[in-house]
XYZ file of N, CA and C in Angstrom:
249
model
N 101.072 78.574 170.430
C 99.917 78.797 169.586
C 99.973 80.194 168.970
N 100.548 81.152 169.683
C 100.633 82.513 169.131
C 101.507 82.542 167.871
N 102.583 81.748 167.853
C 103.411 81.673 166.633
C 102.621 81.070 165.485
N 101.821 80.072 165.796
C 100.981 79.438 164.780
C 99.985 80.442 164.218
N 99.309 81.162 165.090
C 98.331 82.166 164.649
C 99.002 83.240 163.788
N 100.169 83.703 164.219
C 100.878 84.743 163.469
C 101.270 84.242 162.084
N 101.752 83.009 162.027
C 102.152 82.438 160.738
C 100.946 82.279 159.820
N 99.824 81.831 160.374
C 98.608 81.700 159.569
C 98.134 83.061 159.083
N 98.217 84.062 159.952
C 97.741 85.407 159.607
C 98.557 86.028 158.480
N 99.845 85.718 158.433
C 100.703 86.289 157.395
C 100.825 85.382 156.170
N 100.188 84.208 156.238
C 100.253 83.290 155.107
C 101.565 82.546 155.005
N 102.323 82.518 156.085
C 103.610 81.821 156.085
C 103.378 80.342 156.416
N 103.082 79.583 155.382
C 102.736 78.168 155.543
C 103.848 77.380 156.223
N 105.089 77.590 155.841
C 106.188 76.813 156.422
C 106.343 77.112 157.918
N 106.180 78.368 158.302
C 106.258 78.715 159.728
C 105.078 78.110 160.482
N 103.913 78.065 159.851
C 102.738 77.461 160.476
C 102.940 75.956 160.652
N 103.498 75.311 159.632
C 103.799 73.879 159.731
C 104.796 73.638 160.859
N 105.831 74.463 160.918
C 106.845 74.306 161.968
C 106.239 74.513 163.356
N 105.363 75.493 163.496
C 104.732 75.750 164.793
C 103.832 74.576 165.192
N 103.031 74.084 164.270
C 102.158 72.935 164.564
C 102.992 71.714 164.925
N 104.077 71.508 164.204
C 104.961 70.382 164.470
C 105.585 70.500 165.865
N 106.000 71.699 166.227
C 106.591 71.949 167.541
C 105.581 71.684 168.660
N 104.359 72.144 168.460
C 103.303 71.906 169.453
C 103.050 70.406 169.576
N 103.007 69.716 168.442
C 102.786 68.267 168.446
C 103.870 67.562 169.253
N 105.111 67.921 169.031
C 106.222 67.289 169.740
C 106.198 67.573 171.230
N 105.970 68.829 171.586
C 105.915 69.189 172.996
C 104.775 68.496 173.710
N 103.631 68.440 173.060
C 102.474 67.779 173.657
C 102.746 66.282 173.832
N 103.362 65.695 172.845
C 103.702 64.276 172.946
C 104.668 63.999 174.083
N 105.604 64.905 174.285
C 106.586 64.729 175.357
C 105.976 64.746 176.750
N 104.876 65.449 176.917
C 104.254 65.512 178.244
C 103.013 64.628 178.337
N 102.734 63.859 177.302
C 101.609 62.932 177.333
C 100.256 63.560 177.044
N 100.252 64.738 176.449
C 98.992 65.404 176.085
C 98.580 64.906 174.697
N 98.060 63.688 174.667
C 97.792 63.004 173.399
C 96.780 63.734 172.530
N 95.750 64.300 173.129
C 94.730 64.985 172.329
C 95.324 66.226 171.668
N 96.126 66.955 172.411
C 96.789 68.139 171.847
C 97.710 67.710 170.706
N 98.463 66.656 170.924
C 99.377 66.163 169.888
C 98.609 65.765 168.631
N 97.466 65.085 168.803
C 96.663 64.679 167.637
C 96.099 65.888 166.900
N 95.617 66.875 167.642
C 95.081 68.093 167.005
C 96.181 68.811 166.229
N 97.363 68.926 166.829
C 98.482 69.590 166.158
C 98.913 68.814 164.922
N 98.931 67.502 165.025
C 99.301 66.672 163.880
C 98.300 66.833 162.740
N 97.023 66.855 163.084
C 95.985 67.020 162.051
C 96.127 68.373 161.363
N 96.386 69.408 162.140
C 96.568 70.740 161.561
C 97.822 70.773 160.691
N 98.893 70.162 161.171
C 100.131 70.099 160.389
C 99.886 69.399 159.054
N 99.164 68.293 159.074
C 98.883 67.554 157.841
C 98.031 68.382 156.879
N 97.036 69.094 157.415
C 96.198 69.948 156.562
C 97.040 71.040 155.910
N 97.943 71.616 156.673
C 98.814 72.664 156.126
C 99.736 72.099 155.051
N 100.325 70.944 155.326
C 101.229 70.316 154.344
C 100.491 69.953 153.049
N 99.196 69.655 153.176
C 98.383 69.303 152.006
C 97.970 70.534 151.204
N 98.289 71.726 151.726
C 97.986 72.945 151.001
C 96.657 73.574 151.342
N 95.995 73.040 152.364
C 94.703 73.601 152.750
C 94.893 75.012 153.309
N 93.984 75.895 152.945
C 94.002 77.251 153.474
C 93.305 77.220 154.831
N 94.018 77.663 155.847
C 93.518 77.619 157.224
C 93.256 79.040 157.696
N 92.054 79.268 158.213
C 91.709 80.578 158.773
C 92.611 80.859 159.976
N 93.229 82.048 160.036
C 94.171 82.331 161.114
C 93.542 82.375 162.502
N 92.278 82.706 162.601
C 91.645 82.773 163.919
C 91.094 81.407 164.313
N 90.173 80.902 163.520
C 89.537 79.640 163.887
C 90.447 78.435 163.663
N 91.428 78.582 162.811
C 92.319 77.471 162.502
C 93.069 76.933 163.698
N 93.378 77.785 164.633
C 94.126 77.362 165.814
C 93.256 77.293 167.061
N 91.979 77.663 166.941
C 91.111 77.698 168.126
C 90.942 76.331 168.785
N 90.701 75.318 167.988
C 90.492 73.979 168.553
C 91.756 73.489 169.254
N 92.884 73.719 168.613
C 94.164 73.343 169.204
C 94.403 74.113 170.497
N 94.130 75.402 170.479
C 94.314 76.232 171.679
C 93.393 75.766 172.805
N 92.170 75.387 172.475
C 91.231 74.909 173.494
C 91.729 73.611 174.130
N 92.226 72.697 173.312
C 92.752 71.440 173.854
C 94.003 71.688 174.687
N 94.824 72.624 174.256
C 96.021 72.964 175.015
C 95.640 73.559 176.369
N 94.637 74.417 176.390
C 94.155 74.985 177.657
C 93.671 73.886 178.594
N 92.936 72.903 178.055
C 92.452 71.789 178.882
C 93.623 70.990 179.460
N 94.634 70.753 178.635
C 95.796 69.989 179.099
C 96.544 70.748 180.190
N 96.713 72.041 180.017
C 97.408 72.853 181.023
C 96.626 72.856 182.334
N 95.307 72.980 182.241
C 94.466 72.941 183.439
C 94.619 71.607 184.161
N 94.621 70.517 183.405
C 94.783 69.193 184.003
C 96.150 69.049 184.665
N 97.183 69.562 184.023
C 98.521 69.488 184.614
C 98.607 70.296 185.903
N 97.989 71.465 185.920
C 97.976 72.272 187.143
C 97.248 71.537 188.263
N 96.157 70.874 187.926
C 95.403 70.125 188.930
C 96.246 68.987 189.501
N 96.986 68.316 188.652
C 97.867 67.247 189.128
C 98.966 67.787 190.033
N 99.496 68.926 189.671
C 100.571 69.532 190.455
C 100.102 69.936 191.842
N 98.855 70.356 191.942
C 98.370 70.856 193.226
C 97.829 69.747 194.128
N 97.751 68.531 193.621
C 97.286 67.393 194.415
C 98.340 67.031 195.463
N 97.927 66.829 196.697
C 98.903 66.404 197.714
C 99.502 65.060 197.328
N 100.762 64.897 197.605
C 101.451 63.630 197.265
C 100.896 62.497 198.108
N 100.890 61.323 197.520
C 100.436 60.138 198.221
C 98.944 59.863 198.059
N 98.227 60.793 197.447
C 96.806 60.568 197.216
C 96.592 60.069 195.797
N 95.616 59.195 195.590
C 95.359 58.677 194.228
C 94.785 59.723 193.312
């Protein structure tokens, strides 16, 4: 997300698209569907030429990513064999 924010802050649309695309792919690989959808939506907005605020533009994505990371940590700390 920091690469995305930096790209948005400098107006580097292609780097922002690449960062959103990378987040989308990584999220998809680990099953974080909401994160992947948020990243895809942001990527599409960028490709369409929409001007995205560098701070708030990535906030929603960052919040969903934080939720996914928290959920993954919770799964990791669960004792094996428990539902």
